Coordinates of C-alpha atoms in Angstrom, one line a residue:
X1 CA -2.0 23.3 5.7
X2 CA -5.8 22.2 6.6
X3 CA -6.6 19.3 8.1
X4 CA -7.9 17.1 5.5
X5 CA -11.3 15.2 4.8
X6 CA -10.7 12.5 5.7
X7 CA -13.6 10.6 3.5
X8 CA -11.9 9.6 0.3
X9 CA -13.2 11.0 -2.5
X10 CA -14.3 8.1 -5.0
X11 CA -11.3 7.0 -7.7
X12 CA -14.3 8.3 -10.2
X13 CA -12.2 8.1 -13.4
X14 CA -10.8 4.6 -13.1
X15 CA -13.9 2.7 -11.3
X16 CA -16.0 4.5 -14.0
X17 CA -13.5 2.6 -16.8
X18 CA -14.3 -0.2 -14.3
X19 CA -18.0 -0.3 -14.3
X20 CA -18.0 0.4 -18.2
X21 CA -16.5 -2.9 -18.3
X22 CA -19.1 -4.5 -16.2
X23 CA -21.7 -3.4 -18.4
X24 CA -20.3 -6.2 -21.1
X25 CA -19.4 -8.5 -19.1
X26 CA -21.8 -11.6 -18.5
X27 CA -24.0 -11.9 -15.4
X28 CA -22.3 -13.0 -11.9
X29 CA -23.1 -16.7 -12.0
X30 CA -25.6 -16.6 -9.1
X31 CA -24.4 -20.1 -7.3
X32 CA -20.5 -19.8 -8.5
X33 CA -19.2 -20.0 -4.5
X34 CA -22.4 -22.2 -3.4
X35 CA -21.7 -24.9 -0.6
X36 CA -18.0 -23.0 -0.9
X37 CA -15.3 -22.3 1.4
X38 CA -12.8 -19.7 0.2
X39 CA -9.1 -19.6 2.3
X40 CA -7.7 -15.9 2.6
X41 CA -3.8 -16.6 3.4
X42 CA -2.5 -13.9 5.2
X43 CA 1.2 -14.2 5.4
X44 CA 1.5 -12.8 8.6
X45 CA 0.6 -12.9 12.5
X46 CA -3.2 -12.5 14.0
X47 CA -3.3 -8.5 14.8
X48 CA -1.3 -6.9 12.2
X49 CA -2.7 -4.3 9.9
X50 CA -3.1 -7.2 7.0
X51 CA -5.1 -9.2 9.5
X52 CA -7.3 -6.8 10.6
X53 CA -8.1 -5.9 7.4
X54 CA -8.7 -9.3 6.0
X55 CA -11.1 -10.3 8.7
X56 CA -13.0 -6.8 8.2
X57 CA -13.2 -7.8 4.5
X58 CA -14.1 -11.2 5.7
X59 CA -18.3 -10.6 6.0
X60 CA -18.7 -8.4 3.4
X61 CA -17.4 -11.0 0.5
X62 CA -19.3 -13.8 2.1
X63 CA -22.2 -11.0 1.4
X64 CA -21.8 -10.1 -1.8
X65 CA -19.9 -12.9 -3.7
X66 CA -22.4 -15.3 -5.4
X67 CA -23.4 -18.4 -3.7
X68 CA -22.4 -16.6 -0.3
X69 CA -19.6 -19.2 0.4
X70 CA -17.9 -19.1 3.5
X71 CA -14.6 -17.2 3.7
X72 CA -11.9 -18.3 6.3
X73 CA -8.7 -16.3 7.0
X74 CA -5.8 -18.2 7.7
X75 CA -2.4 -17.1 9.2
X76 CA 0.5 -18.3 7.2
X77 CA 3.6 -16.1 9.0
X78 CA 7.4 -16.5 8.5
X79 CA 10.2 -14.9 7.0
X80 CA 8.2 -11.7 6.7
X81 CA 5.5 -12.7 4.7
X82 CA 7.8 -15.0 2.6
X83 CA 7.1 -18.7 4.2
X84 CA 3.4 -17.8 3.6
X85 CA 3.8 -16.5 0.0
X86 CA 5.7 -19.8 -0.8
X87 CA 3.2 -21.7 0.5
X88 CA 0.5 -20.0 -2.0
X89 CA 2.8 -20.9 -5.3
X90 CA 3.2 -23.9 -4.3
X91 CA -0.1 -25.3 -3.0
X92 CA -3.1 -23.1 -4.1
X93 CA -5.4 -24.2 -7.2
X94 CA -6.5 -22.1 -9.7
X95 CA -10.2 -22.6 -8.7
X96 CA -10.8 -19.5 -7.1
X97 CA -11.3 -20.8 -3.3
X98 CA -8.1 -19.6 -2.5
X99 CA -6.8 -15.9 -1.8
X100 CA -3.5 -14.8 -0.9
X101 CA -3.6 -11.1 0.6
X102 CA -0.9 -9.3 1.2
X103 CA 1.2 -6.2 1.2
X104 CA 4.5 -5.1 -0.3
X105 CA 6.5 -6.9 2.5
X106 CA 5.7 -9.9 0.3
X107 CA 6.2 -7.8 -3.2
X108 CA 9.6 -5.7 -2.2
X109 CA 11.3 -8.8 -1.6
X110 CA 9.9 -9.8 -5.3
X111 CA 10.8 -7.2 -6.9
X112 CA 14.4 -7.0 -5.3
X113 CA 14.8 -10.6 -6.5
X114 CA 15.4 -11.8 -2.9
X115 CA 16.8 -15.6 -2.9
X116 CA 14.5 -16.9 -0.6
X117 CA 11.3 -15.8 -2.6
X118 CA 9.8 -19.1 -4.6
X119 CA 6.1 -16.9 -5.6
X120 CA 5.8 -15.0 -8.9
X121 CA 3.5 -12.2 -8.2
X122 CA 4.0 -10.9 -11.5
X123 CA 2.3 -14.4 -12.3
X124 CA -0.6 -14.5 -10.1
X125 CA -4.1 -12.7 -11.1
X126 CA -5.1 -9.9 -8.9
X127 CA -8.6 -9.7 -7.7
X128 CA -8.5 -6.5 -6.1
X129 CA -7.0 -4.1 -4.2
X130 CA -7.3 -1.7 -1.0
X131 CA -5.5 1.2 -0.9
X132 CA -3.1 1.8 2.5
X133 CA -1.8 5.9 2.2
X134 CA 0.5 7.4 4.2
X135 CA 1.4 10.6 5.2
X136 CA 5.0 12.2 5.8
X137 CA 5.5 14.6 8.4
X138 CA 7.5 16.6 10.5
X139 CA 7.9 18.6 14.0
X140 CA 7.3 22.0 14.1
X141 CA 11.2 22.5 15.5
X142 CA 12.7 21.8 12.2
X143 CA 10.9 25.1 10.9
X144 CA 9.6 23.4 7.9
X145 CA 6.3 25.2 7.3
X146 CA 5.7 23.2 3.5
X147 CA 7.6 21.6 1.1
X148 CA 9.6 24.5 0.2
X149 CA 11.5 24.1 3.7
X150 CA 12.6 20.6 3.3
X151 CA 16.5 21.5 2.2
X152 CA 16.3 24.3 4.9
X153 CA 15.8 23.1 8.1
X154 CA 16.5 24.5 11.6
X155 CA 18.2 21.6 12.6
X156 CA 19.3 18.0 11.2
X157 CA 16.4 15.9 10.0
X158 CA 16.1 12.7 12.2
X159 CA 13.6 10.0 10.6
X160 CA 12.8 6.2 12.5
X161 CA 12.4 3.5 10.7
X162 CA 11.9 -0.7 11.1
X163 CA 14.5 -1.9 8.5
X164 CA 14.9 -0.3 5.0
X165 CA 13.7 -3.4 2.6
X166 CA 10.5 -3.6 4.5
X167 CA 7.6 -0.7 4.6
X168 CA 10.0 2.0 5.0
X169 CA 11.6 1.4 1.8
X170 CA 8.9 3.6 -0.6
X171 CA 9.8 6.6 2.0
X172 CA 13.4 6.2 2.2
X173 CA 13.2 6.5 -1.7
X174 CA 11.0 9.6 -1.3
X175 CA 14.0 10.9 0.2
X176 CA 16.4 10.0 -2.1
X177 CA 14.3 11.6 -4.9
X178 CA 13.9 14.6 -2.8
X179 CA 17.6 14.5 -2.0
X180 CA 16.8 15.2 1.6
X181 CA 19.5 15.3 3.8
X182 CA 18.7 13.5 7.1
X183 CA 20.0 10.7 9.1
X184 CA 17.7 7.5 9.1
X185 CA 17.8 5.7 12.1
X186 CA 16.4 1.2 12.0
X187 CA 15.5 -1.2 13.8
X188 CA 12.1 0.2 15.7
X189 CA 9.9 -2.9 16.5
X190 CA 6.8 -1.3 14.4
X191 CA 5.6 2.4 13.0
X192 CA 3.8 2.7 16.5
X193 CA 7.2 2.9 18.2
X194 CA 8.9 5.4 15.7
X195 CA 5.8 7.6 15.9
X196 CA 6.3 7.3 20.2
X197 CA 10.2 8.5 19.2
X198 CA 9.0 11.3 17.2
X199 CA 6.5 12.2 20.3
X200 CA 9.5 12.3 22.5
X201 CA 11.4 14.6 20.3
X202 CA 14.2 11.7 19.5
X203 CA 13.0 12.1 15.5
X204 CA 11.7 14.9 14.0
X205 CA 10.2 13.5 10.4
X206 CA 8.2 10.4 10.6
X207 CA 5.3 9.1 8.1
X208 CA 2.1 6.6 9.5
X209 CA -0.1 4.8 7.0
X210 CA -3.7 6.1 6.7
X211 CA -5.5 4.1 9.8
X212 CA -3.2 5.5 12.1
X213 CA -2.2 8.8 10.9
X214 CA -5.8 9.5 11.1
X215 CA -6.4 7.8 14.9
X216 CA -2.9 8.9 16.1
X217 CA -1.2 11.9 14.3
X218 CA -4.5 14.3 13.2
X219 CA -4.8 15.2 17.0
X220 CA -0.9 16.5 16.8
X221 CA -1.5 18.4 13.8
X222 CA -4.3 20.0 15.1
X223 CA -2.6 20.6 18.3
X224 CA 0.2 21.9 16.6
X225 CA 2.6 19.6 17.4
X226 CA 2.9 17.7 13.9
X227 CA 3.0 19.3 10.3
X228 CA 2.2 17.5 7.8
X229 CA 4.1 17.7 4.4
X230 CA 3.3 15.5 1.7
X231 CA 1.3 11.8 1.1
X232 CA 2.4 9.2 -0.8
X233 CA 0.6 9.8 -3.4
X234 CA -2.1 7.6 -5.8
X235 CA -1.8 5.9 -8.8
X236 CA -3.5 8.2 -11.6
X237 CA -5.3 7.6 -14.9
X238 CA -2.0 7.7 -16.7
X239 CA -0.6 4.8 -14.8
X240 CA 1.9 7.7 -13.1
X241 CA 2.3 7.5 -9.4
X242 CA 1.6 11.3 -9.4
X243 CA -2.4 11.8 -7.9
X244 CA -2.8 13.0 -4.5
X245 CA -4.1 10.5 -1.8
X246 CA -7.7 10.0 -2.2
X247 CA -8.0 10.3 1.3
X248 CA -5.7 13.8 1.9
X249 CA -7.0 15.8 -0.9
X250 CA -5.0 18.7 0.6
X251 CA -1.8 17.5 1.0
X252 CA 0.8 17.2 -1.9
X253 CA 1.7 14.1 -3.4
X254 CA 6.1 13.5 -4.0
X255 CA 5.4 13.7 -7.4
X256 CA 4.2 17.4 -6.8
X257 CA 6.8 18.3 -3.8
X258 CA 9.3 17.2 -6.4
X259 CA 7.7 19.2 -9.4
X260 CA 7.9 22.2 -6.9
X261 CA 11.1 22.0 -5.6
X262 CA 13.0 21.4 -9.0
X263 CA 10.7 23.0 -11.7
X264 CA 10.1 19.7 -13.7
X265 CA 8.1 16.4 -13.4
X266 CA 11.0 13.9 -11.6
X267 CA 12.2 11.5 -14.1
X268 CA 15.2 9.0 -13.8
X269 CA 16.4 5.6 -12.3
X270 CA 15.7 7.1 -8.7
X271 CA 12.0 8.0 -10.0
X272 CA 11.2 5.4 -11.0
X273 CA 12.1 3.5 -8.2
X274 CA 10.2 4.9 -5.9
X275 CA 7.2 5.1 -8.1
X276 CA 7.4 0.6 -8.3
X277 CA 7.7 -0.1 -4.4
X278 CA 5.4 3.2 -4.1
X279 CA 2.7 1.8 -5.9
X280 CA 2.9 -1.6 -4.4
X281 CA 2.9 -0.1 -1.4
X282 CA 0.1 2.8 -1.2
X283 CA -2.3 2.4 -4.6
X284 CA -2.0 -1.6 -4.1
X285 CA -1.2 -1.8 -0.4
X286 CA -3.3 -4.4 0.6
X287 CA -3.8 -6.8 -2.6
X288 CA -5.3 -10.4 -2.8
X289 CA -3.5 -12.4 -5.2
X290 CA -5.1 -15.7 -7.4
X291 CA -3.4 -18.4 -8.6
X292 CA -2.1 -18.3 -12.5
X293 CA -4.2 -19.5 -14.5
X294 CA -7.6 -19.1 -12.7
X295 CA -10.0 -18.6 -15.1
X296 CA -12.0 -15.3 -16.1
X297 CA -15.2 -16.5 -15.1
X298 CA -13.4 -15.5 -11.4
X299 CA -12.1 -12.4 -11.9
X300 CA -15.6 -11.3 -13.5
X301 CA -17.4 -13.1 -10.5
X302 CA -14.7 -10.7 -8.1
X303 CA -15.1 -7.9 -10.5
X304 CA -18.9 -7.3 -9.5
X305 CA -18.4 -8.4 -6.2
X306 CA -16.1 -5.3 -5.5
X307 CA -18.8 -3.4 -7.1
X308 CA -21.4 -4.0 -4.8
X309 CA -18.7 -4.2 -1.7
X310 CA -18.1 -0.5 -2.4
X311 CA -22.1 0.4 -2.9
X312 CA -22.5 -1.1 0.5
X313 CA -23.9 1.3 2.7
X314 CA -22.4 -0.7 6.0
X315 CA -18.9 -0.9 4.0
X316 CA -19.0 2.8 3.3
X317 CA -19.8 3.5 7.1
X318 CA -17.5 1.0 8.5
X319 CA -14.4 1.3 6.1
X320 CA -13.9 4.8 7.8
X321 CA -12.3 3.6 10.9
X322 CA -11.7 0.0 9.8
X323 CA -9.6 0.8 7.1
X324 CA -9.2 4.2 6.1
X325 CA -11.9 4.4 4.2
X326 CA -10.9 3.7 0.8
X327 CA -12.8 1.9 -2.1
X328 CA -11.8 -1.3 -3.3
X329 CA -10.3 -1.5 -6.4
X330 CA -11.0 -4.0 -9.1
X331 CA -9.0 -6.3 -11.4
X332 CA -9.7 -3.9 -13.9
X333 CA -8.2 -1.3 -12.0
X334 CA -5.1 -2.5 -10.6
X335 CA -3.9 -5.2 -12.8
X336 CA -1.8 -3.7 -15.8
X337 CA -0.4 -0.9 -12.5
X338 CA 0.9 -3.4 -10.4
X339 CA 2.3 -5.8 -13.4
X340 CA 4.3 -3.0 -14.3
X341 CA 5.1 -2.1 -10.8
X342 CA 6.1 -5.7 -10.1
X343 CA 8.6 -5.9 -13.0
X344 CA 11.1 -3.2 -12.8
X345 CA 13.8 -3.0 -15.3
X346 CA 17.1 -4.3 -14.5
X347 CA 18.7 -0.8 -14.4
X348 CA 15.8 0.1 -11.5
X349 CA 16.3 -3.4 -10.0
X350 CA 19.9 -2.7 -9.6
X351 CA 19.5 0.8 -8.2
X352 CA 17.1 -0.3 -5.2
X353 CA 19.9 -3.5 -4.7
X354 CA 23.1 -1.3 -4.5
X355 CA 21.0 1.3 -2.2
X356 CA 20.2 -1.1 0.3
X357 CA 23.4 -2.7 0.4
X358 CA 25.6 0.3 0.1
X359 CA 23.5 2.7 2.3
X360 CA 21.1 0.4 4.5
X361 CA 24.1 -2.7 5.0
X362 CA 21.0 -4.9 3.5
X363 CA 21.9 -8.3 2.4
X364 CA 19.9 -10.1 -0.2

C-alpha cells in the first residue's frame, strides 16, 4: 500500500448539509460570550491526548466565538475520566459557559452501563466534534501483505493493549468481527509503550491513533518495517460506520476488510458493536458535551463558530501536526450519530458485557 496523504480531505457531503443549515439559521449574536469565561472540563491529567487538544482548541474558540470570551481548560481526572464526567452532570448549567470534552474512555463506560457512571451522555447536547483515526497494522514477519492475509499468517498474531474496556475496546471488536485469531496481551501503561513492544518484535499487530501513527509509525512503513492494513474507518452519509478515514484515503476501512474477506456487508450483534464504541471512538473521538437543556441559541452560536474554526487559515496549517488535521464537526453533524452510538440495544449491550467479562476477566 502507498503511504497516504496525510491532509484530510474535507467531510464535503455532511459539512455541506451543515452549512445548508447555517444558511437559515439566524445571525451569531455578535456579543453572546461578551465579558465571558467559558470552562472546558477535561476529565483527565495535563498532557494527555485530550489535553493537548483542548488547549490547542483553546485560542481558536476564544477567536471565533462571539463576544471573544475567555475560555479556560480545567483538569477534572479520576476514575478514568469518570470522577470528571460526574462532576459535569452534577454541577454544570445549561448556560453555555461550560464544556465537557472528552473521549470514549468517558462514553464506553456509558454505554457498558458501568455502576459508577452518574452522567447521561445520551442526555447532554453535543457542540462538536474532532475526529481521532487510527490505523491497524502489522510486521512484515507475519507475511500479511493486505487484508486478504489476515487468517493466514506466518506465525501467531500478537497484539498489546492497555486494558480492553478502555481505547482498545473498538479494536479488539475489529477483531472479533474479523474473527482474527491472535492472542491479546493488557496491561501496557499507554499506546506509546505497545507500539515500543511491537518495535522490539514482542507484538506483531498494533494500531496508533492518527497524531501518532503519523509522527511515529509513517517512518516504519516507509522503512519497511510496518504494513499497514486497515483504519478505523469514518462515519458516512448513511449514518454507517463504513467510510474510509478522511485522513488515510488509501487504506481500507473494517467495514471494507470485512466486505472483502466474507463477500457481504458485515451485519449482526458483533457489527454492530463495534460500529457504537467505533464511532464514539474515531468519527466522535474527541467530543465537547453541553448540559441538557441548553438552549438552541448555543448550539447555533457553536454551529458557526465551527464554521469559521475550520475556514481558519492558521487552524488549517496548525491542525496538521496538532491534531491530525481533521475538520471540526458540527452539532449538525454529529448529534443524531453519536445518540444512536450512545444507546445500543440491550442485545448489543449485552454482547460487549459478556465479552469483556468472559474474554477480558472485566468487571463492571
Amino acid at each position: 500500500m502507498n503511504i497516504p496523504d496525510t491532509k484530510p480531505k474535507p467531510l464535503a457531503a455532511a459539512l455541506l448539509v451543515a452549512a445548508a443549515g447555517l444558511a437559515s439559521a439566524p445571525a451569531m449574536a455578535e456579543d453572546f460570550y461578551a465579558g465571558k469565561a467559558i470552562e472546558m472540563v477535561v476529565p483527565f491529567g495535563e498532557g494527555g491526548a485530550t489535553y493537548v487538544a483542548a488547549k490547542f482548541l483553546e485560542p481558536f474558540l476564544e477567536k471565533h466565538l462571539p463576544g471573544n470570551p475567555q475560555v479556560n481548560v480545567r483538569t477534572r481526572p479520576g476514575g478514568g475520566s469518570i470522577l470528571g464526567a460526574n462532576w459535569f452532570q452534577q454541577n454544570a448549567e445549561p448556560d453555555g459557559e461550560t464544556i465537557l470534552f472528552t473521549t470514549s474512555s468517558t462514553s464506553n463506560p456509558y454505554v457498558l452501563g458501568m455502576d459508577a457512571v452518574e452522567y447521561d451522555l445520551a442526555a447532554m447536547r453535543p457542540a462538536y466534534s474532532l475526529p481521532f483515526g487510527a490505523v491497524i497494522y502489522v510486521s512484515p514477519r507475519t507475511g500479511i501483505e493486505s487484508p486478504a492475509d489476515l487468517h493466514s499468517p506466518d506465525m501467531p498474531l500478537i497484539y498489546g493493549g492497555i486494558a480492553a474496556a478502555a481505547s482498545d475496546l473498538p479494536v479488539l471488536l475489529a477483531f472479533e468481527l474479523l474473527e482474527l485469531d491472535l492472542r491479546a496481551v493488557l496491561g501496557f501503561d499507554g499506546r506509546g509503550p505497545a507500539r515500543l513492544a511491537f518495535e522490539r518484535g514482542e507484538t506483531n499487530i498494533d494500531f496508533q491513533f492518527t497524531p501518532a501513527y503519523m509522527s511515529q509509525v509513517v517512518d516504519m512503513v516507509e522503512a519497511g518495517t510496518a504494513v499497514p492494513i486497515m483504519t478505523g474507518g469514518s462515519v458516512g452519509d448513511d449514518g454507517v460506520l463504513s467510510a474510509r478515514d478522511p485522513a488515510f484515503p488509501d487504506y481500507p476501512s473494517v467495514y471494507e476488510v470485512y466486505e472483502e474477506i466474507n463477500g457481504e456487508p458485515p451485519s449482526g450483534v458483533e457489527w454492530d458493536a463495534f460500529q457504537a464504541i467505533g464511532a464514539t471512538t474515531f468519527n466522535f473521538g474527541l467530543t465537547a458535551y453541553l448540559p441538557e437543556g441548553t438552549p438552541d441559541e448555543v448550539l447555533e452560536i457553536f454551529e458557526e463558530t465551527i464554521a469559521a474554526i475550520n475556514a481558519d487559515p492558521d487552524y488549517q496549517e496548525q491542525s496538521q501536526e496538532a491534531v491530525g488535521g481533521y475538520d471540526l464537526l458540527p452539532a449538525s453533524v454529529v448529534t443524531g450519530s453519536l445518540s444512536e452510538s450512545l444507546q445500543p440495544s440491550d442485545e448489543v449491550r449485552d454482547y460487549l458485557r459478556t465479552l469483556l467479562a468472559d474474554k477480558y476477566d472485566v468487571e463492571l
